[in-house]
Amino acid sequence: MQHEFSLDYAKHLDDKDALKQYRNKFYIPYVGDKEAIYFLGNSLGLQPKTAQDEVLNVMENWANFGVEGFFMGEDPWLNYHKTLSPILSDIVGALPHEIVTMNHLTVNLHLLMISFYRPTATRYKIICEAKAFPSDQYAFQSQVKLHGFNPADAIIEVHPKPGTHLITKDDILATIEAHKDSVALVLFSGVNYFTGQVFDIETITKAAHQAGAKAGFDLAHAAGNIALQLHQWNVDFACWCNYKYLNSGPGSIAGAYIHEKHLSDTNLQRLEGWWGNDEKNRFKMEPTFTPSPNAEAWQMSTAPMLLLATHKASLNIYKEVGFNNLVAKSQQLSSFMFYVLDTINTDGKYFKIITPTNPNERGCQVSIIVNADAKAVFDKLLPNGIFADWREPNVIRVAAVPMYNSFEDIYLFGITLHKLLAQ
Ligand SMILES: *Cc1c(COP(=O)(O)O)cnc(C)c1O
């Protein structure tokens, strides 16, 4: 697409955008008396205007029915989550019974590793990306120690080549091959939180399986951002949070996926609780655990209805928009974002983009390293009405998300960033 760096052109793209009205379904924060440019849907997605009503519905049912709220009212709590799994399964490319909404991301990562990281004396290594999100690094280290291994020996990180920021597929595959007799689990993010690089989930999964290992993915920055086909790609397990691209609120309930082929495996290890017991006899209070015939077998505790309420408000908007339409708009937004950044960055004099330019290798996040005094430039963004974030040592991350960002947002960001850099 041949772009232009002008307000008229950006407004023209907005006029043609079939999804532009969805912005009105969200509260956009203000800076001063102006709507801000919110480029942090990759950190905390904005609040759907319907979220408060959904919370209120749960509160009213609690007031009106007490514990009978599980069975009474318009949306009985016992079945509340059942309308959510099909929407999520569309977003992550899974079958509805492969999805469970529960806990928080790091907790789910641990619970799934309990099931799928089953090291033996000879096959015990975890292969992952270097500089994975810290919570994931802590999870890997503590899991390895839980099984009596030494993280320095058992965790194999794949690094970018010296002087570069991205990890090549060849290096990932070569690392799996090099450890094929000792690797138990290959665990990558879907999209790296720092660089915005998308990993080739299908190819990594295939290589992991050929080496005799399981393949799991942390989709915190992938779910709701890029197109996924977890089931078809034969991914063993995955987990994600719903507060980033999926707009379900700070600390919202998280999601997990377990491939269908594992659901009937009676030898599988799992930490269990009564809410994972088959619904048919969950309330018989019997001493034996009969797992739900779906991913809900991993759910240990009573579903937190107040958290599910905001999640539901958000997912209903996804259902209305259609996830494929969002991905298509996302590609158009980021194409314009790259164009604007290139235009203001004459001869690369101000910054370097470390996110891949190839649309198949990135989602909507763009990470830039600013040459000048990066932190000083960053600190002026918010007073100028722009929400972006800072990652040590020198990276500014911005995400123009298709649900509520506009082409005009990107244009205005370009103008402001250029002004600050040229000062
Ligand atoms: C955001 C993020 C987390 C955060 O974990 P919580 O348990 O939700 O606090 C973990 N891992 C990755 C890769 C993330 O991007």
Tab-separated table of C-alpha atoms and ligand atoms in Angstrom:
chain	number	residue	atom	x	y	z
A	1	MET	CA	0.000	0.000	0.000
A	2	GLN	CA	1.298	3.467	-0.910
A	3	HIS	CA	0.788	5.669	2.156
A	4	GLU	CA	0.976	9.409	2.753
A	5	PHE	CA	2.000	11.189	5.935
A	6	SER	CA	-0.856	13.649	6.312
A	7	LEU	CA	-3.851	14.175	8.551
A	8	ASP	CA	-6.230	14.080	5.586
A	9	TYR	CA	-4.866	10.744	4.452
A	10	ALA	CA	-5.126	9.260	7.987
A	11	LYS	CA	-8.719	10.500	8.263
A	12	HIS	CA	-9.456	9.027	4.852
A	13	LEU	CA	-8.248	5.597	6.073
A	14	ASP	CA	-10.431	5.965	9.170
A	15	ASP	CA	-13.450	6.803	7.031
A	16	LYS	CA	-12.930	3.624	5.013
A	17	ASP	CA	-12.460	1.503	8.158
A	18	ALA	CA	-15.490	-0.768	8.672
A	19	LEU	CA	-14.502	-1.336	12.327
A	20	LYS	CA	-14.069	2.296	13.343
A	21	GLN	CA	-17.281	2.464	15.397
A	22	TYR	CA	-15.920	-0.124	17.861
A	23	ARG	CA	-13.743	2.582	19.389
A	24	ASN	CA	-16.959	4.018	20.859
A	25	LYS	CA	-17.503	0.848	22.849
A	26	PHE	CA	-14.459	1.643	25.026
A	27	TYR	CA	-13.566	4.325	27.539
A	28	ILE	CA	-10.588	6.220	26.106
A	29	PRO	CA	-8.531	7.933	28.867
A	30	TYR	CA	-8.082	11.685	28.783
A	31	VAL	CA	-4.908	13.718	29.200
A	32	GLY	CA	-5.959	17.254	30.077
A	33	ASP	CA	-9.152	17.926	28.152
A	34	LYS	CA	-8.245	15.718	25.179
A	35	GLU	CA	-8.771	12.039	24.443
A	36	ALA	CA	-5.374	10.399	24.714
A	37	ILE	CA	-3.673	8.273	22.096
A	38	TYR	CA	-3.669	4.953	23.876
A	39	PHE	CA	-0.994	2.627	22.499
A	40	LEU	CA	-0.866	0.286	25.484
A	41	GLY	CA	-3.417	-2.355	24.597
A	42	ASN	CA	-0.399	-4.694	24.823
A	43	SER	CA	-0.086	-3.860	28.529
A	44	LEU	CA	-3.598	-3.165	29.804
A	45	GLY	CA	-6.427	-3.084	27.278
A	46	LEU	CA	-9.084	-0.406	27.714
A	47	GLN	CA	-12.382	-0.844	29.500
A	48	PRO	CA	-15.411	-1.902	27.431
A	49	LYS	CA	-18.326	0.371	28.322
A	50	THR	CA	-20.453	-2.752	28.924
A	51	ALA	CA	-18.096	-4.137	31.593
A	52	GLN	CA	-19.634	-2.272	34.525
A	53	ASP	CA	-23.119	-3.522	33.615
A	54	GLU	CA	-21.932	-7.123	33.455
A	55	VAL	CA	-20.370	-6.753	36.916
A	56	LEU	CA	-23.575	-5.176	38.180
A	57	ASN	CA	-25.598	-8.114	36.829
A	58	VAL	CA	-23.530	-10.521	38.910
A	59	MET	CA	-23.895	-8.264	41.964
A	60	GLU	CA	-27.665	-8.080	41.482
A	61	ASN	CA	-28.015	-11.827	41.092
A	62	TRP	CA	-25.991	-12.272	44.261
A	63	ALA	CA	-28.278	-9.789	46.056
A	64	ASN	CA	-31.465	-11.343	44.702
A	65	PHE	CA	-30.690	-15.035	44.770
A	66	GLY	CA	-27.777	-15.602	47.159
A	67	VAL	CA	-26.184	-18.968	46.442
A	68	GLU	CA	-29.054	-19.824	44.085
A	69	GLY	CA	-27.382	-17.407	41.660
A	70	PHE	CA	-25.477	-20.482	40.475
A	71	PHE	CA	-28.757	-21.818	39.085
A	72	MET	CA	-31.138	-18.854	38.806
A	73	GLY	CA	-31.370	-15.555	36.978
A	74	GLU	CA	-30.698	-14.750	33.357
A	75	ASP	CA	-27.134	-16.034	33.353
A	76	PRO	CA	-26.759	-18.705	36.042
A	77	TRP	CA	-23.171	-18.752	37.320
A	78	LEU	CA	-22.781	-22.495	36.845
A	79	ASN	CA	-22.951	-22.164	33.062
A	80	TYR	CA	-21.705	-18.595	32.749
A	81	HIS	CA	-18.345	-19.535	31.233
A	82	LYS	CA	-19.859	-21.820	28.619
A	83	THR	CA	-20.670	-18.997	26.231
A	84	LEU	CA	-17.101	-17.687	26.546
A	85	SER	CA	-15.121	-20.760	25.442
A	86	PRO	CA	-16.429	-20.728	21.829
A	87	ILE	CA	-15.419	-17.063	21.419
A	88	LEU	CA	-11.965	-17.701	22.875
A	89	SER	CA	-11.556	-20.859	20.840
A	90	ASP	CA	-12.058	-18.759	17.718
A	91	ILE	CA	-9.423	-16.262	18.889
A	92	VAL	CA	-6.739	-18.861	19.644
A	93	GLY	CA	-7.721	-21.467	17.047
A	94	ALA	CA	-8.766	-24.248	19.400
A	95	LEU	CA	-11.795	-26.470	19.922
A	96	PRO	CA	-14.129	-25.079	22.613
A	97	HIS	CA	-13.543	-28.059	24.916
A	98	GLU	CA	-9.775	-27.461	24.759
A	99	ILE	CA	-10.192	-24.112	26.548
A	100	VAL	CA	-10.558	-23.300	30.223
A	101	THR	CA	-10.826	-19.872	31.798
A	102	MET	CA	-9.194	-19.897	35.221
A	103	ASN	CA	-6.676	-18.319	37.614
A	104	HIS	CA	-3.954	-16.015	36.330
A	105	LEU	CA	-1.319	-16.463	33.684
A	106	THR	CA	1.714	-17.435	35.754
A	107	VAL	CA	-0.418	-19.756	37.884
A	108	ASN	CA	-1.703	-21.471	34.741
A	109	LEU	CA	1.820	-21.760	33.373
A	110	HIS	CA	2.794	-23.623	36.546
A	111	LEU	CA	-0.277	-25.870	36.495
A	112	LEU	CA	0.314	-26.820	32.867
A	113	MET	CA	4.009	-27.426	33.479
A	114	ILE	CA	3.038	-29.777	36.302
A	115	SER	CA	1.214	-31.819	33.655
A	116	PHE	CA	3.526	-31.416	30.680
A	117	TYR	CA	6.998	-30.951	32.132
A	118	ARG	CA	7.634	-34.463	33.431
A	119	PRO	CA	11.418	-34.701	33.421
A	120	THR	CA	13.341	-37.974	33.739
A	121	ALA	CA	17.001	-38.455	34.688
A	122	THR	CA	18.015	-38.224	31.036
A	123	ARG	CA	15.282	-36.071	29.472
A	124	TYR	CA	14.832	-33.007	31.627
A	125	LYS	CA	15.734	-29.836	29.697
A	126	ILE	CA	13.536	-26.887	28.859
A	127	ILE	CA	14.352	-24.964	25.680
A	128	CYS	CA	13.059	-21.377	25.674
A	129	GLU	CA	13.816	-17.946	24.279
A	130	ALA	CA	16.504	-15.816	25.946
A	131	LYS	CA	14.988	-12.861	27.810
A	132	ALA	CA	11.593	-14.484	28.187
A	133	PHE	CA	9.218	-12.400	30.316
A	134	PRO	CA	10.671	-12.514	33.871
A	135	SER	CA	7.648	-14.270	35.383
A	136	ASP	CA	8.142	-17.098	32.893
A	137	GLN	CA	11.850	-17.303	33.709
A	138	TYR	CA	11.008	-17.596	37.418
A	139	ALA	CA	8.419	-20.265	36.617
A	140	PHE	CA	10.919	-22.305	34.566
A	141	GLN	CA	13.611	-22.036	37.237
A	142	SER	CA	11.305	-23.037	40.075
A	143	GLN	CA	9.812	-25.944	38.113
A	144	VAL	CA	13.262	-27.273	37.283
A	145	LYS	CA	14.249	-27.036	40.969
A	146	LEU	CA	10.970	-28.646	42.041
A	147	HIS	CA	12.070	-31.730	40.110
A	148	GLY	CA	15.568	-31.664	41.624
A	149	PHE	CA	17.465	-30.272	38.624
A	150	ASN	CA	19.805	-27.322	38.319
A	151	PRO	CA	18.453	-24.413	36.217
A	152	ALA	CA	21.960	-23.643	34.898
A	153	ASP	CA	22.062	-27.078	33.310
A	154	ALA	CA	18.395	-27.721	32.592
A	155	ILE	CA	17.305	-24.423	31.013
A	156	ILE	CA	18.604	-23.867	27.495
A	157	GLU	CA	17.998	-20.357	26.160
A	158	VAL	CA	18.094	-19.535	22.459
A	159	HIS	CA	19.738	-16.124	21.972
A	160	PRO	CA	19.693	-13.633	19.125
A	161	LYS	CA	22.990	-13.583	17.213
A	162	PRO	CA	25.419	-11.071	18.800
A	163	GLY	CA	24.557	-7.485	17.865
A	164	THR	CA	20.989	-8.414	16.793
A	165	HIS	CA	17.658	-8.469	18.633
A	166	LEU	CA	15.643	-11.220	16.971
A	167	ILE	CA	15.969	-14.974	17.370
A	168	THR	CA	16.153	-16.865	14.084
A	169	LYS	CA	14.057	-19.930	13.380
A	170	ASP	CA	17.205	-21.767	12.295
A	171	ASP	CA	18.808	-21.147	15.680
A	172	ILE	CA	15.701	-22.418	17.476
A	173	LEU	CA	15.587	-25.575	15.359
A	174	ALA	CA	19.337	-26.158	15.694
A	175	THR	CA	19.072	-25.858	19.489
A	176	ILE	CA	16.243	-28.387	19.628
A	177	GLU	CA	18.271	-30.736	17.406
A	178	ALA	CA	21.388	-30.307	19.564
A	179	HIS	CA	19.457	-31.302	22.705
A	180	LYS	CA	17.154	-33.856	21.124
A	181	ASP	CA	18.118	-36.619	23.549
A	182	SER	CA	17.686	-34.531	26.682
A	183	VAL	CA	14.905	-32.023	26.002
A	184	ALA	CA	11.620	-32.556	27.844
A	185	LEU	CA	9.815	-29.344	26.962
A	186	VAL	CA	10.084	-26.555	24.394
A	187	LEU	CA	8.365	-23.457	25.756
A	188	PHE	CA	8.305	-20.167	23.866
A	189	SER	CA	6.122	-17.115	23.873
A	190	GLY	CA	3.873	-16.627	20.854
A	191	VAL	CA	5.030	-13.017	20.537
A	192	ASN	CA	8.079	-11.797	22.472
A	193	TYR	CA	6.995	-9.014	24.842
A	194	PHE	CA	10.166	-6.960	24.320
A	195	THR	CA	10.755	-7.082	20.572
A	196	GLY	CA	7.273	-7.925	19.294
A	197	GLN	CA	8.754	-10.843	17.320
A	198	VAL	CA	6.288	-13.624	16.440
A	199	PHE	CA	7.643	-17.152	16.790
A	200	ASP	CA	6.699	-19.833	14.280
A	201	ILE	CA	4.566	-21.915	16.615
A	202	GLU	CA	3.756	-24.622	14.083
A	203	THR	CA	7.376	-25.279	13.110
A	204	ILE	CA	8.652	-25.143	16.700
A	205	THR	CA	5.932	-27.563	17.787
A	206	LYS	CA	6.790	-30.014	15.028
A	207	ALA	CA	10.498	-29.889	15.888
A	208	ALA	CA	9.775	-30.367	19.598
A	209	HIS	CA	7.645	-33.427	18.881
A	210	GLN	CA	10.292	-34.891	16.553
A	211	ALA	CA	12.785	-34.559	19.388
A	212	GLY	CA	10.397	-36.380	21.718
A	213	ALA	CA	9.507	-33.279	23.745
A	214	LYS	CA	6.264	-31.456	24.501
A	215	ALA	CA	5.584	-27.999	23.057
A	216	GLY	CA	3.901	-25.264	25.100
A	217	PHE	CA	3.426	-21.548	24.500
A	218	ASP	CA	2.851	-18.447	26.580
A	219	LEU	CA	0.448	-16.399	24.495
A	220	ALA	CA	0.269	-13.294	26.708
A	221	HIS	CA	1.232	-11.059	23.754
A	222	ALA	CA	-0.272	-13.282	21.068
A	223	ALA	CA	-3.860	-13.943	22.192
A	224	GLY	CA	-6.098	-11.314	20.640
A	225	ASN	CA	-3.149	-9.933	18.652
A	226	ILE	CA	-2.244	-12.450	15.941
A	227	ALA	CA	-4.039	-15.293	14.159
A	228	LEU	CA	-3.437	-18.625	15.903
A	229	GLN	CA	-4.305	-22.264	15.099
A	230	LEU	CA	-3.298	-24.060	18.290
A	231	HIS	CA	-5.291	-27.216	17.626
A	232	GLN	CA	-4.247	-27.607	14.006
A	233	TRP	CA	-0.616	-26.869	14.856
A	234	ASN	CA	-0.777	-29.696	17.385
A	235	VAL	CA	0.410	-27.503	20.270
A	236	ASP	CA	0.297	-29.495	23.536
A	237	PHE	CA	-0.657	-26.640	25.829
A	238	ALA	CA	-0.800	-22.860	26.024
A	239	CYS	CA	-1.803	-20.130	28.447
A	240	TRP	CA	-2.412	-16.401	28.256
A	241	CYS	CA	-3.696	-13.450	30.236
A	242	ASN	CA	-6.835	-11.605	29.211
A	243	TYR	CA	-5.941	-8.105	30.373
A	244	LYS	CA	-3.604	-7.185	27.490
A	245	TYR	CA	-5.120	-7.394	23.992
A	246	LEU	CA	-8.266	-9.035	25.358
A	247	ASN	CA	-9.433	-6.004	27.381
A	248	SER	CA	-10.839	-7.897	30.366
A	249	GLY	CA	-9.471	-5.640	33.096
A	250	PRO	CA	-6.475	-5.386	35.432
A	251	GLY	CA	-5.580	-8.805	36.867
A	252	SER	CA	-8.476	-10.376	34.972
A	253	ILE	CA	-9.050	-14.102	34.857
A	254	ALA	CA	-6.643	-15.911	32.499
A	255	GLY	CA	-7.009	-18.652	29.906
A	256	ALA	CA	-5.487	-22.026	29.164
A	257	TYR	CA	-5.588	-24.493	26.291
A	258	ILE	CA	-4.853	-28.211	26.383
A	259	HIS	CA	-4.861	-30.213	23.153
A	260	GLU	CA	-7.755	-32.628	22.839
A	261	LYS	CA	-5.393	-35.616	22.548
A	262	HIS	CA	-4.359	-35.130	26.193
A	263	LEU	CA	-7.854	-34.795	27.616
A	264	SER	CA	-8.530	-38.529	27.823
A	265	ASP	CA	-5.026	-39.508	28.957
A	266	THR	CA	-5.582	-41.193	32.303
A	267	ASN	CA	-1.843	-41.370	33.051
A	268	LEU	CA	-1.446	-37.621	32.934
A	269	GLN	CA	-0.413	-35.869	36.147
A	270	ARG	CA	-2.484	-32.876	37.184
A	271	LEU	CA	-3.152	-30.874	40.321
A	272	GLU	CA	-6.847	-31.365	40.987
A	273	GLY	CA	-9.694	-29.707	42.825
A	274	TRP	CA	-13.468	-30.053	43.041
A	275	TRP	CA	-14.285	-27.574	40.249
A	276	GLY	CA	-12.399	-29.792	37.776
A	277	ASN	CA	-14.530	-32.755	38.733
A	278	ASP	CA	-17.057	-33.778	36.089
A	279	GLU	CA	-20.020	-31.444	36.432
A	280	LYS	CA	-22.392	-34.417	36.542
A	281	ASN	CA	-21.172	-35.473	39.965
A	282	ARG	CA	-19.239	-32.434	41.182
A	283	PHE	CA	-21.779	-31.762	43.898
A	284	LYS	CA	-22.143	-35.362	45.032
A	285	MET	CA	-19.058	-34.656	47.146
A	286	GLU	CA	-17.603	-38.103	46.560
A	287	PRO	CA	-13.987	-38.855	47.498
A	288	THR	CA	-12.868	-39.847	43.979
A	289	PHE	CA	-12.071	-37.305	41.306
A	290	THR	CA	-13.664	-37.880	37.903
A	291	PRO	CA	-12.076	-35.363	35.542
A	292	SER	CA	-14.290	-33.179	33.397
A	293	PRO	CA	-14.052	-34.553	29.860
A	294	ASN	CA	-12.556	-31.233	28.718
A	295	ALA	CA	-9.889	-28.701	29.680
A	296	GLU	CA	-12.000	-27.721	32.689
A	297	ALA	CA	-10.472	-30.746	34.470
A	298	TRP	CA	-7.566	-28.372	35.248
A	299	GLN	CA	-9.835	-25.891	37.015
A	300	MET	CA	-9.427	-26.396	40.734
A	301	SER	CA	-11.594	-23.757	42.356
A	302	THR	CA	-14.978	-22.091	42.117
A	303	ALA	CA	-15.123	-19.733	39.152
A	304	PRO	CA	-14.688	-16.055	40.201
A	305	MET	CA	-17.863	-14.503	38.827
A	306	LEU	CA	-16.843	-10.857	39.154
A	307	LEU	CA	-13.774	-11.521	37.003
A	308	LEU	CA	-15.744	-13.531	34.481
A	309	ALA	CA	-18.173	-10.620	34.153
A	310	THR	CA	-15.640	-8.152	32.706
A	311	HIS	CA	-14.172	-10.936	30.570
A	312	LYS	CA	-17.596	-11.667	29.145
A	313	ALA	CA	-18.207	-7.985	28.337
A	314	SER	CA	-15.000	-7.914	26.324
A	315	LEU	CA	-15.432	-11.249	24.557
A	316	ASN	CA	-18.917	-10.296	23.405
A	317	ILE	CA	-17.366	-7.423	21.487
A	318	TYR	CA	-14.839	-9.800	19.902
A	319	LYS	CA	-17.700	-12.032	18.867
A	320	GLU	CA	-19.491	-9.108	17.248
A	321	VAL	CA	-16.423	-7.829	15.361
A	322	GLY	CA	-15.088	-11.221	14.243
A	323	PHE	CA	-11.456	-11.896	15.068
A	324	ASN	CA	-10.355	-12.229	11.418
A	325	ASN	CA	-11.590	-8.703	10.727
A	326	LEU	CA	-9.525	-7.418	13.628
A	327	VAL	CA	-6.384	-9.148	12.379
A	328	ALA	CA	-6.907	-7.615	8.924
A	329	LYS	CA	-7.298	-4.119	10.374
A	330	SER	CA	-4.305	-4.689	12.625
A	331	GLN	CA	-2.116	-5.355	9.574
A	332	GLN	CA	-3.315	-2.123	7.953
A	333	LEU	CA	-2.675	-0.114	11.106
A	334	SER	CA	0.830	-1.473	11.528
A	335	SER	CA	1.633	-0.991	7.857
A	336	PHE	CA	0.782	2.694	8.371
A	337	MET	CA	2.697	2.772	11.680
A	338	PHE	CA	5.862	1.466	10.001
A	339	TYR	CA	5.428	3.985	7.175
A	340	VAL	CA	4.995	6.915	9.588
A	341	LEU	CA	7.969	5.854	11.706
A	342	ASP	CA	10.162	5.478	8.616
A	343	THR	CA	9.028	8.873	7.327
A	344	ILE	CA	9.951	10.794	10.476
A	345	ASN	CA	13.181	8.855	10.932
A	346	THR	CA	15.127	10.394	8.028
A	347	ASP	CA	18.291	8.350	7.368
A	348	GLY	CA	17.700	6.436	10.611
A	349	LYS	CA	18.971	9.408	12.571
A	350	TYR	CA	16.589	9.193	15.550
A	351	PHE	CA	15.822	5.541	16.261
A	352	LYS	CA	15.978	1.938	15.223
A	353	ILE	CA	12.940	-0.351	14.953
A	354	ILE	CA	13.742	-3.798	16.342
A	355	THR	CA	10.352	-5.385	15.580
A	356	PRO	CA	10.371	-7.396	12.339
A	357	THR	CA	8.865	-5.494	9.394
A	358	ASN	CA	7.484	-8.663	7.783
A	359	PRO	CA	3.753	-8.818	8.706
A	360	ASN	CA	4.004	-12.582	9.305
A	361	GLU	CA	6.640	-12.042	11.957
A	362	ARG	CA	4.953	-9.422	14.099
A	363	GLY	CA	1.618	-8.406	15.575
A	364	CYS	CA	0.663	-4.807	16.228
A	365	GLN	CA	3.410	-3.944	18.729
A	366	VAL	CA	6.383	-1.945	17.483
A	367	SER	CA	9.502	-1.629	19.670
A	368	ILE	CA	11.935	1.155	18.947
A	369	ILE	CA	15.344	1.991	20.348
A	370	VAL	CA	15.864	5.728	20.448
A	371	ASN	CA	19.396	6.974	19.731
A	372	ALA	CA	19.281	10.207	21.692
A	373	ASP	CA	18.470	10.442	25.372
A	374	ALA	CA	15.708	7.856	25.038
A	375	LYS	CA	14.255	8.201	28.523
A	376	ALA	CA	13.927	11.981	28.234
A	377	VAL	CA	11.964	11.599	24.980
A	378	PHE	CA	9.816	8.889	26.493
A	379	ASP	CA	9.020	10.986	29.576
A	380	LYS	CA	7.495	13.673	27.352
A	381	LEU	CA	5.084	11.328	25.586
A	382	LEU	CA	2.408	11.137	28.285
A	383	PRO	CA	2.275	14.912	28.939
A	384	ASN	CA	1.738	15.139	25.168
A	385	GLY	CA	-1.242	12.797	25.373
A	386	ILE	CA	0.449	9.565	24.282
A	387	PHE	CA	0.385	6.343	26.298
A	388	ALA	CA	3.438	4.260	25.352
A	389	ASP	CA	5.739	2.234	27.571
A	390	TRP	CA	9.364	2.017	28.449
A	391	ARG	CA	11.384	-1.168	28.745
A	392	GLU	CA	14.896	-1.017	30.141
A	393	PRO	CA	17.467	-0.265	28.923
A	394	ASN	CA	16.306	1.855	25.952
A	395	VAL	CA	13.158	0.545	24.297
A	396	ILE	CA	9.863	2.361	23.738
A	397	ARG	CA	6.957	0.068	22.885
A	398	VAL	CA	3.787	1.187	21.118
A	399	ALA	CA	0.831	-0.892	19.982
A	400	ALA	CA	-1.898	0.475	17.731
A	401	VAL	CA	-4.640	-2.054	18.405
A	402	PRO	CA	-7.398	-2.641	15.873
A	403	MET	CA	-10.232	-2.620	18.419
A	404	TYR	CA	-9.995	1.072	19.345
A	405	ASN	CA	-7.006	2.764	17.718
A	406	SER	CA	-7.337	4.847	14.579
A	407	PHE	CA	-5.091	5.813	11.697
A	408	GLU	CA	-5.382	9.366	12.994
A	409	ASP	CA	-3.887	8.188	16.326
A	410	ILE	CA	-0.860	6.959	14.403
A	411	TYR	CA	-0.508	10.178	12.420
A	412	LEU	CA	-0.696	12.340	15.562
A	413	PHE	CA	1.788	10.076	17.326
A	414	GLY	CA	4.195	10.477	14.391
A	415	ILE	CA	3.914	14.272	14.463
A	416	THR	CA	4.455	14.411	18.243
A	417	LEU	CA	7.335	11.937	18.320
A	418	HIS	CA	9.071	13.811	15.507
A	419	LYS	CA	8.661	17.108	17.357
A	420	LEU	CA	10.134	15.628	20.560
A	421	LEU	CA	13.062	13.976	18.785
A	422	ALA	CA	13.923	17.100	16.803
A	423	GLN	CA	14.013	19.297	19.908
B	1	LIG	C1	2.179	-10.076	30.899
B	1	LIG	C2	2.931	-11.340	30.976
B	1	LIG	C3	2.942	-12.115	32.153
B	1	LIG	C4	2.235	-11.662	33.406
B	1	LIG	O1	1.839	-12.744	34.195
B	1	LIG	P1	0.654	-12.598	35.260
B	1	LIG	O2	0.654	-13.912	35.926
B	1	LIG	O3	-0.602	-12.296	34.497
B	1	LIG	O4	0.970	-11.465	36.172
B	1	LIG	C5	3.632	-13.323	32.128
B	1	LIG	N1	4.274	-13.747	31.021
B	1	LIG	C6	4.288	-13.022	29.871
B	1	LIG	C7	4.997	-13.541	28.670
B	1	LIG	C8	3.631	-11.793	29.830
B	1	LIG	O5	3.674	-11.064	28.719
